[in-house]
PDB file of C-alpha atoms in Angstrom:
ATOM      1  CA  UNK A   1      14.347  17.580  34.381  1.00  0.00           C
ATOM      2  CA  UNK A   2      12.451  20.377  33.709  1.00  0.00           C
ATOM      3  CA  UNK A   3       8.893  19.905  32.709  1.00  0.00           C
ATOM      4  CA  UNK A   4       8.262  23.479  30.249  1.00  0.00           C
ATOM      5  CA  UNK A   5       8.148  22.034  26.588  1.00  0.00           C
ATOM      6  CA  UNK A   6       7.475  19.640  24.510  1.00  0.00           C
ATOM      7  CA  UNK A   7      10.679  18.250  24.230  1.00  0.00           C
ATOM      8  CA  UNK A   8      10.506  18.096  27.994  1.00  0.00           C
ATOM      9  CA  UNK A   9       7.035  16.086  27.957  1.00  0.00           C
ATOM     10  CA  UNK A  10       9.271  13.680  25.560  1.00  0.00           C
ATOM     11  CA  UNK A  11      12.398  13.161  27.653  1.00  0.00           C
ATOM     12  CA  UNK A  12       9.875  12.571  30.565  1.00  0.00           C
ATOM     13  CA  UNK A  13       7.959   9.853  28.341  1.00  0.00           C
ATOM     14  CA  UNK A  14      11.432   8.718  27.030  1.00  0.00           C
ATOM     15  CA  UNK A  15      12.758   8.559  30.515  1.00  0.00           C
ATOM     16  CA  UNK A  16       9.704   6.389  31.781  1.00  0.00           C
ATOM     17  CA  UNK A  17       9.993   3.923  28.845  1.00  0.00           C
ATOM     18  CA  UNK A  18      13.266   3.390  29.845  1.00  0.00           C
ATOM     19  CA  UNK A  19      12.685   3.261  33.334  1.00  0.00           C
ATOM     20  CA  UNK A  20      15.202   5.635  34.615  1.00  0.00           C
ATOM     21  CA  UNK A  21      13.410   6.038  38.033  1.00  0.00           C
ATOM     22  CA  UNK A  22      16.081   8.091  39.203  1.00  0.00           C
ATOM     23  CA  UNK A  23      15.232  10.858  37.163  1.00  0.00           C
ATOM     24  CA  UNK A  24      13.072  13.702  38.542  1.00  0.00           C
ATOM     25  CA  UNK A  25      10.733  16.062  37.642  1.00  0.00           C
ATOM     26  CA  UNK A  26      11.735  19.546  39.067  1.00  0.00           C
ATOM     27  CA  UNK A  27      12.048  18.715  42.854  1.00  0.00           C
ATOM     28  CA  UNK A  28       9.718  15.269  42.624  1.00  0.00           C
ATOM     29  CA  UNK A  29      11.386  11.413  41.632  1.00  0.00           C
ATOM     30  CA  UNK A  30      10.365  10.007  38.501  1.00  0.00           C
ATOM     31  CA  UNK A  31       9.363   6.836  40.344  1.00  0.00           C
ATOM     32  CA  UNK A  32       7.099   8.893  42.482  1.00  0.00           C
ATOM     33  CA  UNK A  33       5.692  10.453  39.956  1.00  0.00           C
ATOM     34  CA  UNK A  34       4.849   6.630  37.950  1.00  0.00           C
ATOM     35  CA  UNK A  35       3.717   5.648  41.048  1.00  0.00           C
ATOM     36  CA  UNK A  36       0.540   8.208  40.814  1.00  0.00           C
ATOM     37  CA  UNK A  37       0.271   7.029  37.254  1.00  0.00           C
ATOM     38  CA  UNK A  38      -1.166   2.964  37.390  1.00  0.00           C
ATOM     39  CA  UNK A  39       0.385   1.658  34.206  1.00  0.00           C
ATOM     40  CA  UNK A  40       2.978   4.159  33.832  1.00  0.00           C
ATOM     41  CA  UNK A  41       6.025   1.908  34.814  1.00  0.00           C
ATOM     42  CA  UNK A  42       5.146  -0.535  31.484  1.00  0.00           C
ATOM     43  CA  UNK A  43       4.583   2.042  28.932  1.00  0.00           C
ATOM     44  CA  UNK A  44       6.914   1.454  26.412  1.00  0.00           C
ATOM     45  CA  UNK A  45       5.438   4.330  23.777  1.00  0.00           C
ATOM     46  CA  UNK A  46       3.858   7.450  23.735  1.00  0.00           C
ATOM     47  CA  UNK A  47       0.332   6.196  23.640  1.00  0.00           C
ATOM     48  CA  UNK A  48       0.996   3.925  26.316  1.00  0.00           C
ATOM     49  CA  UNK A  49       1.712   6.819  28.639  1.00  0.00           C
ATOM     50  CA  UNK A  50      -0.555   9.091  27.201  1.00  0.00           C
ATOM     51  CA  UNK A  51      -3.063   6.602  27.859  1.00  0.00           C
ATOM     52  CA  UNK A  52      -1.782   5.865  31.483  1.00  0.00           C
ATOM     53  CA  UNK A  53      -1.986   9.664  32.526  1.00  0.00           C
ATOM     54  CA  UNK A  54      -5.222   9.723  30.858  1.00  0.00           C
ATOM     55  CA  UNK A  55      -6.870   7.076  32.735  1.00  0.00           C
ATOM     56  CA  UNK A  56      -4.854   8.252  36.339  1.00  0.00           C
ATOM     57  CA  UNK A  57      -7.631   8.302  38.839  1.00  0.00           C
ATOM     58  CA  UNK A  58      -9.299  12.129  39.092  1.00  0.00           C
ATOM     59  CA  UNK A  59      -7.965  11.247  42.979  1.00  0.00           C
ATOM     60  CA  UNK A  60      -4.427  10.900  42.561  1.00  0.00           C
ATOM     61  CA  UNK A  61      -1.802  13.759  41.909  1.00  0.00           C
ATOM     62  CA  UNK A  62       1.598  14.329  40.787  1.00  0.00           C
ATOM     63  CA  UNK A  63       1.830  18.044  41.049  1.00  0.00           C
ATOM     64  CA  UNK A  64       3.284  18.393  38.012  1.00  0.00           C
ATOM     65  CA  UNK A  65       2.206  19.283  34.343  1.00  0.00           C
ATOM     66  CA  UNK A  66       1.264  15.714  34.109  1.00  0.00           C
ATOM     67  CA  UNK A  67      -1.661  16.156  35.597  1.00  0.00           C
ATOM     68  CA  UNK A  68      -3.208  17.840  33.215  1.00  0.00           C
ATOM     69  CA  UNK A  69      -3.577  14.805  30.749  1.00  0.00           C
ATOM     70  CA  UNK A  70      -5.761  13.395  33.085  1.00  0.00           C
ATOM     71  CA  UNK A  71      -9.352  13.179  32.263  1.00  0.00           C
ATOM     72  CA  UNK A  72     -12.652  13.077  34.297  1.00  0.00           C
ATOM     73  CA  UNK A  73     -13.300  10.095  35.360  1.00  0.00           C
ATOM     74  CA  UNK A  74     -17.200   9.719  34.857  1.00  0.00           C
ATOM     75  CA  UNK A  75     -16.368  11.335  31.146  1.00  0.00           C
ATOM     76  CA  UNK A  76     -14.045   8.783  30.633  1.00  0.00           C
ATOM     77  CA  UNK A  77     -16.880   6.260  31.661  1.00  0.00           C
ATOM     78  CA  UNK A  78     -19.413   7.669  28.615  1.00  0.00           C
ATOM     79  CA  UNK A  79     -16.851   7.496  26.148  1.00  0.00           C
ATOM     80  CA  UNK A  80     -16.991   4.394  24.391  1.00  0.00           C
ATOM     81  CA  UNK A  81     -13.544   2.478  24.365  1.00  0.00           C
ATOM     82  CA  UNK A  82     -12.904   2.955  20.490  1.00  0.00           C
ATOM     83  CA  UNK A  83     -13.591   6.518  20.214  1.00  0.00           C
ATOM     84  CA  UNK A  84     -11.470   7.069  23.280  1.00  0.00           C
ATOM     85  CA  UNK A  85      -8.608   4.970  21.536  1.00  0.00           C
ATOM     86  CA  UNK A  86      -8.965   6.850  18.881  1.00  0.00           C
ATOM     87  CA  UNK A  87      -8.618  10.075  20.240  1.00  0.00           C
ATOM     88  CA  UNK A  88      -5.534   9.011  22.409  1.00  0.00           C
ATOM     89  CA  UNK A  89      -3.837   8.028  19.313  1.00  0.00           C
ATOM     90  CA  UNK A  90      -4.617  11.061  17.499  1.00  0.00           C
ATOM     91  CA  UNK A  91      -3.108  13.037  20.600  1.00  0.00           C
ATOM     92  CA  UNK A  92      -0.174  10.925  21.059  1.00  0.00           C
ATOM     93  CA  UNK A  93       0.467  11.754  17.123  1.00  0.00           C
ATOM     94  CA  UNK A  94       0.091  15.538  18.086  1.00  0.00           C
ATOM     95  CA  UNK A  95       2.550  15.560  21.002  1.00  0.00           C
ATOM     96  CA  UNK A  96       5.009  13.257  19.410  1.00  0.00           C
ATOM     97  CA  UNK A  97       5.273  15.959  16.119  1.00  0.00           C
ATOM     98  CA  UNK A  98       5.216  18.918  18.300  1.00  0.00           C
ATOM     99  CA  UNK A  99       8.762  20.963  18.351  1.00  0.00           C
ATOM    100  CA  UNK A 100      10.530  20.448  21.123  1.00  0.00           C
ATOM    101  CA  UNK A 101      10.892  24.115  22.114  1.00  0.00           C
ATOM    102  CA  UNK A 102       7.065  24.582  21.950  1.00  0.00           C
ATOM    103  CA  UNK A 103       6.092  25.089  25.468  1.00  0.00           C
ATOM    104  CA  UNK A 104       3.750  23.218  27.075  1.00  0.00           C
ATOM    105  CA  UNK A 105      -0.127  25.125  27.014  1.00  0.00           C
ATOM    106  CA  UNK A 106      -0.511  26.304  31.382  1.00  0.00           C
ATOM    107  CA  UNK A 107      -4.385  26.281  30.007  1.00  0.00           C
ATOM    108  CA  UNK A 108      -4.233  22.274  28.467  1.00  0.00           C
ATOM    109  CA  UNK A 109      -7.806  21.017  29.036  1.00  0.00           C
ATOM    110  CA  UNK A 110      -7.740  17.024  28.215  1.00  0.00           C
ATOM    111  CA  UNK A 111     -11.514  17.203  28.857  1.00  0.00           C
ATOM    112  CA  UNK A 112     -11.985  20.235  26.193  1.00  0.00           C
ATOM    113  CA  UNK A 113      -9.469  18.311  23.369  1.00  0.00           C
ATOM    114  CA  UNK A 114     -11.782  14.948  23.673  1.00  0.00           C
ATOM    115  CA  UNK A 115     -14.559  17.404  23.262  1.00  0.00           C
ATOM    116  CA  UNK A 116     -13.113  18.837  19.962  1.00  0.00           C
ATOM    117  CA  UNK A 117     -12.312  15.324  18.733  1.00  0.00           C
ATOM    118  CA  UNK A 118     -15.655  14.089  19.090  1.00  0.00           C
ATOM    119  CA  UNK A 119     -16.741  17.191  17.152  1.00  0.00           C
ATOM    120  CA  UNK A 120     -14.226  16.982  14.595  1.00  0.00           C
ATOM    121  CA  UNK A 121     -14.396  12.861  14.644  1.00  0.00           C
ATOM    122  CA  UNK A 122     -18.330  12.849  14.055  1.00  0.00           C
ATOM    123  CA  UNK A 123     -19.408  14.680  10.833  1.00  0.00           C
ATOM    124  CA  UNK A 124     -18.906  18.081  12.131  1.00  0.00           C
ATOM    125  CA  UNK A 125     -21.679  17.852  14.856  1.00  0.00           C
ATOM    126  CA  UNK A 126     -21.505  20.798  17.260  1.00  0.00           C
ATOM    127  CA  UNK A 127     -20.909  20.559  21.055  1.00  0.00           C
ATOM    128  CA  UNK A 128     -22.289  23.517  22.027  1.00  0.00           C
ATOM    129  CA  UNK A 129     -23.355  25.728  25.451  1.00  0.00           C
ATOM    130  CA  UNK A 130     -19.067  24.886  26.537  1.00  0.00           C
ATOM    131  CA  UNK A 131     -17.027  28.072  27.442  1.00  0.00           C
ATOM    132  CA  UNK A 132     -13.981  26.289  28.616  1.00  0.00           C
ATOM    133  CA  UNK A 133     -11.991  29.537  29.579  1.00  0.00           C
ATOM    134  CA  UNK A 134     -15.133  31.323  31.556  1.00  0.00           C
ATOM    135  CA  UNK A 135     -16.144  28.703  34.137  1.00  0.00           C
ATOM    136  CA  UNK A 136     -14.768  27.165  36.622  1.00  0.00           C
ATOM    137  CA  UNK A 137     -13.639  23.619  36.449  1.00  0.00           C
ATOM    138  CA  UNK A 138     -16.352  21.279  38.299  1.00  0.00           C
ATOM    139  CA  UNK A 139     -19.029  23.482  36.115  1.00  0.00           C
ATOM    140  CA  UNK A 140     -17.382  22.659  32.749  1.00  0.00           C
ATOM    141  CA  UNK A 141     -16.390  18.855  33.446  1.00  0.00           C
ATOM    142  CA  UNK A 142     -20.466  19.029  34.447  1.00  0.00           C
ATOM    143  CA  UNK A 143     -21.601  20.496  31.178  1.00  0.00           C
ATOM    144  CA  UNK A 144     -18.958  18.317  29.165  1.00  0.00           C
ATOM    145  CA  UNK A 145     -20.433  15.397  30.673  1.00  0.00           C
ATOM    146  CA  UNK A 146     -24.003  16.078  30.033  1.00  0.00           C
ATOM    147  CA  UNK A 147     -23.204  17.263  25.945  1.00  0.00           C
ATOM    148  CA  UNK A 148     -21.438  13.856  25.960  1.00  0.00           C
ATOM    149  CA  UNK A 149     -23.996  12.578  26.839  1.00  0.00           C
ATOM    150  CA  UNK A 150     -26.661  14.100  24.476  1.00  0.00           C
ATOM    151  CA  UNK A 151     -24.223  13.148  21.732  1.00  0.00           C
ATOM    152  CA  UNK A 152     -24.360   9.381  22.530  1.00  0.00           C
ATOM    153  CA  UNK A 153     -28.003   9.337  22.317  1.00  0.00           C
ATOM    154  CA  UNK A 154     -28.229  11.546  19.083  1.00  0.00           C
ATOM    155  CA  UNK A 155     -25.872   8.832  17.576  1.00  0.00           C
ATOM    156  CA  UNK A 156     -27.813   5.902  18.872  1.00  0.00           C
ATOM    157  CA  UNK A 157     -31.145   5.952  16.594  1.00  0.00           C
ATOM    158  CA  UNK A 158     -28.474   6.163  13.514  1.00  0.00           C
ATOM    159  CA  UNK A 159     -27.031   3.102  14.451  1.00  0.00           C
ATOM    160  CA  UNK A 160     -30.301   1.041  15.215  1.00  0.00           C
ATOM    161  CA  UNK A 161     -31.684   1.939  12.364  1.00  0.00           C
ATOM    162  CA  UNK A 162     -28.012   0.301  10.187  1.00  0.00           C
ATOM    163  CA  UNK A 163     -28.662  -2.144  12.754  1.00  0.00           C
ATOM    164  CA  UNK A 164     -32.010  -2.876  11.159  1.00  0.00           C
ATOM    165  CA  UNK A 165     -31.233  -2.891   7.731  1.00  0.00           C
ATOM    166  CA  UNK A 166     -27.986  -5.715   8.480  1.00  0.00           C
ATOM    167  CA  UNK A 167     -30.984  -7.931  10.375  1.00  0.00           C
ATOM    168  CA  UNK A 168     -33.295  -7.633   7.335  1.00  0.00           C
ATOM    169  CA  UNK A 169     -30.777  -8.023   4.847  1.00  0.00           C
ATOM    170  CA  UNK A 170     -29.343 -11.298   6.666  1.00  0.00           C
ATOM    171  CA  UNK A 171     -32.893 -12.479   7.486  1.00  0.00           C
ATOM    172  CA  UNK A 172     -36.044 -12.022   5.094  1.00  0.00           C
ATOM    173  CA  UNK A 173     -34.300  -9.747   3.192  1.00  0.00           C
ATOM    174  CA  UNK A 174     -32.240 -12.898   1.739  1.00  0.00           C
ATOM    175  CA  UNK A 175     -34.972 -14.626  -0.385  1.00  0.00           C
ATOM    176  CA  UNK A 176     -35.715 -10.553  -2.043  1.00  0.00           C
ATOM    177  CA  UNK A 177     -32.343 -10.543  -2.843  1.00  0.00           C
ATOM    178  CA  UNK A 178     -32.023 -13.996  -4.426  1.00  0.00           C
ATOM    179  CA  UNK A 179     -34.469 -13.267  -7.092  1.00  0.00           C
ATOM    180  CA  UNK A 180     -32.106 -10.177  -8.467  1.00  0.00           C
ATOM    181  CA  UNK A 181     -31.018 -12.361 -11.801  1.00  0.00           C
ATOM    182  CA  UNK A 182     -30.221  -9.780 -14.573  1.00  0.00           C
ATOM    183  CA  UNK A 183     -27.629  -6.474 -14.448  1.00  0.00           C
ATOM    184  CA  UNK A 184     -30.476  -3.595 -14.209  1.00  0.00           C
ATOM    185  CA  UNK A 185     -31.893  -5.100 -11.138  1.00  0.00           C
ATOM    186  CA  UNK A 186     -28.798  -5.202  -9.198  1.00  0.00           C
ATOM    187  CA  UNK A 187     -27.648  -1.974 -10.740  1.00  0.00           C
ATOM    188  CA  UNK A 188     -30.745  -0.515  -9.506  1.00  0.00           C
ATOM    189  CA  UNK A 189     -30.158  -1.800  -5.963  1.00  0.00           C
ATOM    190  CA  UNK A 190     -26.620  -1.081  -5.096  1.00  0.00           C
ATOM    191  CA  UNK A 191     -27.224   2.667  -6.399  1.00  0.00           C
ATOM    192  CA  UNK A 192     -29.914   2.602  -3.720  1.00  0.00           C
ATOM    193  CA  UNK A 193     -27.754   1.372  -1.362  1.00  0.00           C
ATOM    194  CA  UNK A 194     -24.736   4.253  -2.755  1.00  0.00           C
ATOM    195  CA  UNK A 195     -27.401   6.892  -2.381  1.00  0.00           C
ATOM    196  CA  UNK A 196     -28.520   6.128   0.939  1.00  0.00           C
ATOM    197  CA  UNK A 197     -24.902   6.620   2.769  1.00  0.00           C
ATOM    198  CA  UNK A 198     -23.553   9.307   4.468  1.00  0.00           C
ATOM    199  CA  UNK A 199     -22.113  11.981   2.096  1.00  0.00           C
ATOM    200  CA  UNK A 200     -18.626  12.262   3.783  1.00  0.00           C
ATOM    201  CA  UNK A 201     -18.083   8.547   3.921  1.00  0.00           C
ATOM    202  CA  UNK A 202     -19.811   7.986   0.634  1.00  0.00           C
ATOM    203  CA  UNK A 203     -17.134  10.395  -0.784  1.00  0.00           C
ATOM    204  CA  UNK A 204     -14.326   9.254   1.018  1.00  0.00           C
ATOM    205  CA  UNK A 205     -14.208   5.652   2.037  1.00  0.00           C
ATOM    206  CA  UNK A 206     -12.677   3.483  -0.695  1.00  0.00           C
ATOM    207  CA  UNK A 207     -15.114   0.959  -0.603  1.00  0.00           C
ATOM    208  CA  UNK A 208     -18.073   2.941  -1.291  1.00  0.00           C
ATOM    209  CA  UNK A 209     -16.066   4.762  -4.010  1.00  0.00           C
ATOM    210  CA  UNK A 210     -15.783   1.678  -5.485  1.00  0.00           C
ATOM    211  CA  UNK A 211     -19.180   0.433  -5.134  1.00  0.00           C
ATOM    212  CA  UNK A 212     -20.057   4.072  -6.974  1.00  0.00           C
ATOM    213  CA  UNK A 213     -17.441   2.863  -9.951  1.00  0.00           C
ATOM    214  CA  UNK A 214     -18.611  -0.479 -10.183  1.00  0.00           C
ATOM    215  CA  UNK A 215     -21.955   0.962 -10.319  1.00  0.00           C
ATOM    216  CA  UNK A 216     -20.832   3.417 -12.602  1.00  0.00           C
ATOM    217  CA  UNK A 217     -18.663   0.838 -15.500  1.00  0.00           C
ATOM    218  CA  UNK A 218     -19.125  -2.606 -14.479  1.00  0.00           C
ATOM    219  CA  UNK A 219     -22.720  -3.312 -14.929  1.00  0.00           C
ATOM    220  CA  UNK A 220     -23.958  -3.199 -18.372  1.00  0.00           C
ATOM    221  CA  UNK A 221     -28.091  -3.117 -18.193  1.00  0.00           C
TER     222      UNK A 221
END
């Protein structure tokens, strides 16, 4: 096999899922190839491999196209395990819907996509000081590391601070709450609570939406 397309990338997968080690890729054995990959031989899906090649030690190569959905290692390591789920899915999703006579990008950057997902993934928030096509590759893995990084800890007072407001709610915040005994009170509340939440989730999550009409038509005051 050929590895040029899309629909080459899925015969590959397909071939590997159905463990046809006999196969090869150009001049190289697909069971040389799975054998650079740790957890390649049980993937049974497109995420599973995706994941597989995407976890492949930074060390290990297969000389093929393959390699390039391999990320850095210490990036992997400041992702946190959700996000980075999420992301392979997402990409799995991509690759899987791409047409099969789409060839396969010579310039695929794994480390730029997660980059982009994490911008796209996190209310917009910008990336920024990356020029993936203008440096060379240990610079940008550096600087994609480091933005990562900054990210994390931008997100982390955000969460403390929800953090704080479950703790109170669930500690001395209980007896506060038990005296709410008439519809204005607790109207007054949960629009506090409505107000205070993101815009794009408060807009878009069905919960909250229905907080907002319950809010809105349930409670008479």
């Amino acid at each position: 096999m050929e590895l040029n397309t899309y629909g080459d990338l899925k015969k590959v997968i397909k071939a590997i899922s159905t463990k046809q080690k006999g196969e090869k890729i150009g001049d190289v054995a697909l069971g040389t190839v799975m054998g650079f990959i740790p957890g390649a031989e049980v993937a049974k899906t497109t995420f599973d491999f995706i994941k597989a090649a995407f976890k492949k030690p930074d060390t290990k190569k297969t000389k093929t196209w393959l390699d390039k959905l391999d990320i850095d290692d210490e990036m992997s390591s400041i992702v946190d395990d959700t996000v980075e789920n999420g992301f392979l899915q997402m990409l799995s999703k991509t690759i899987e819907a791409e047409s099969d006579t789409k060839p396969l990008e010579q310039d695929f950057n794994m480390n730029a996509k997660m980059v982009n997902h994490l911008k796209t993934k996190y209310s917009g928030r910008s990336i920024s000081g990356i020029q993936e096509n203008k440096m060379k590759n240990e610079t940008l893995k550096q600087l994609i590391k480091e933005e990562i990084k900054n990210f994390l800890k931008e997100e982390a007072p955000a969460k403390a601070e929800v953090i704080k407001i479950q703790k109170f709610l669930e500690g001395p915040g209980k007896m506060p709450l038990s005296q709410i005994n008439n519809p204005i009170e607790l109207k007054n509340i949960l629009t506090l609570i409505w107000n205070g939440m993101n815009d794009s989730f408060r807009t878009n999550n069905p919960v909250a939406v229905s907080l907002k009409r319950i809010v809105d038509t349930k409670i008479k005051g």
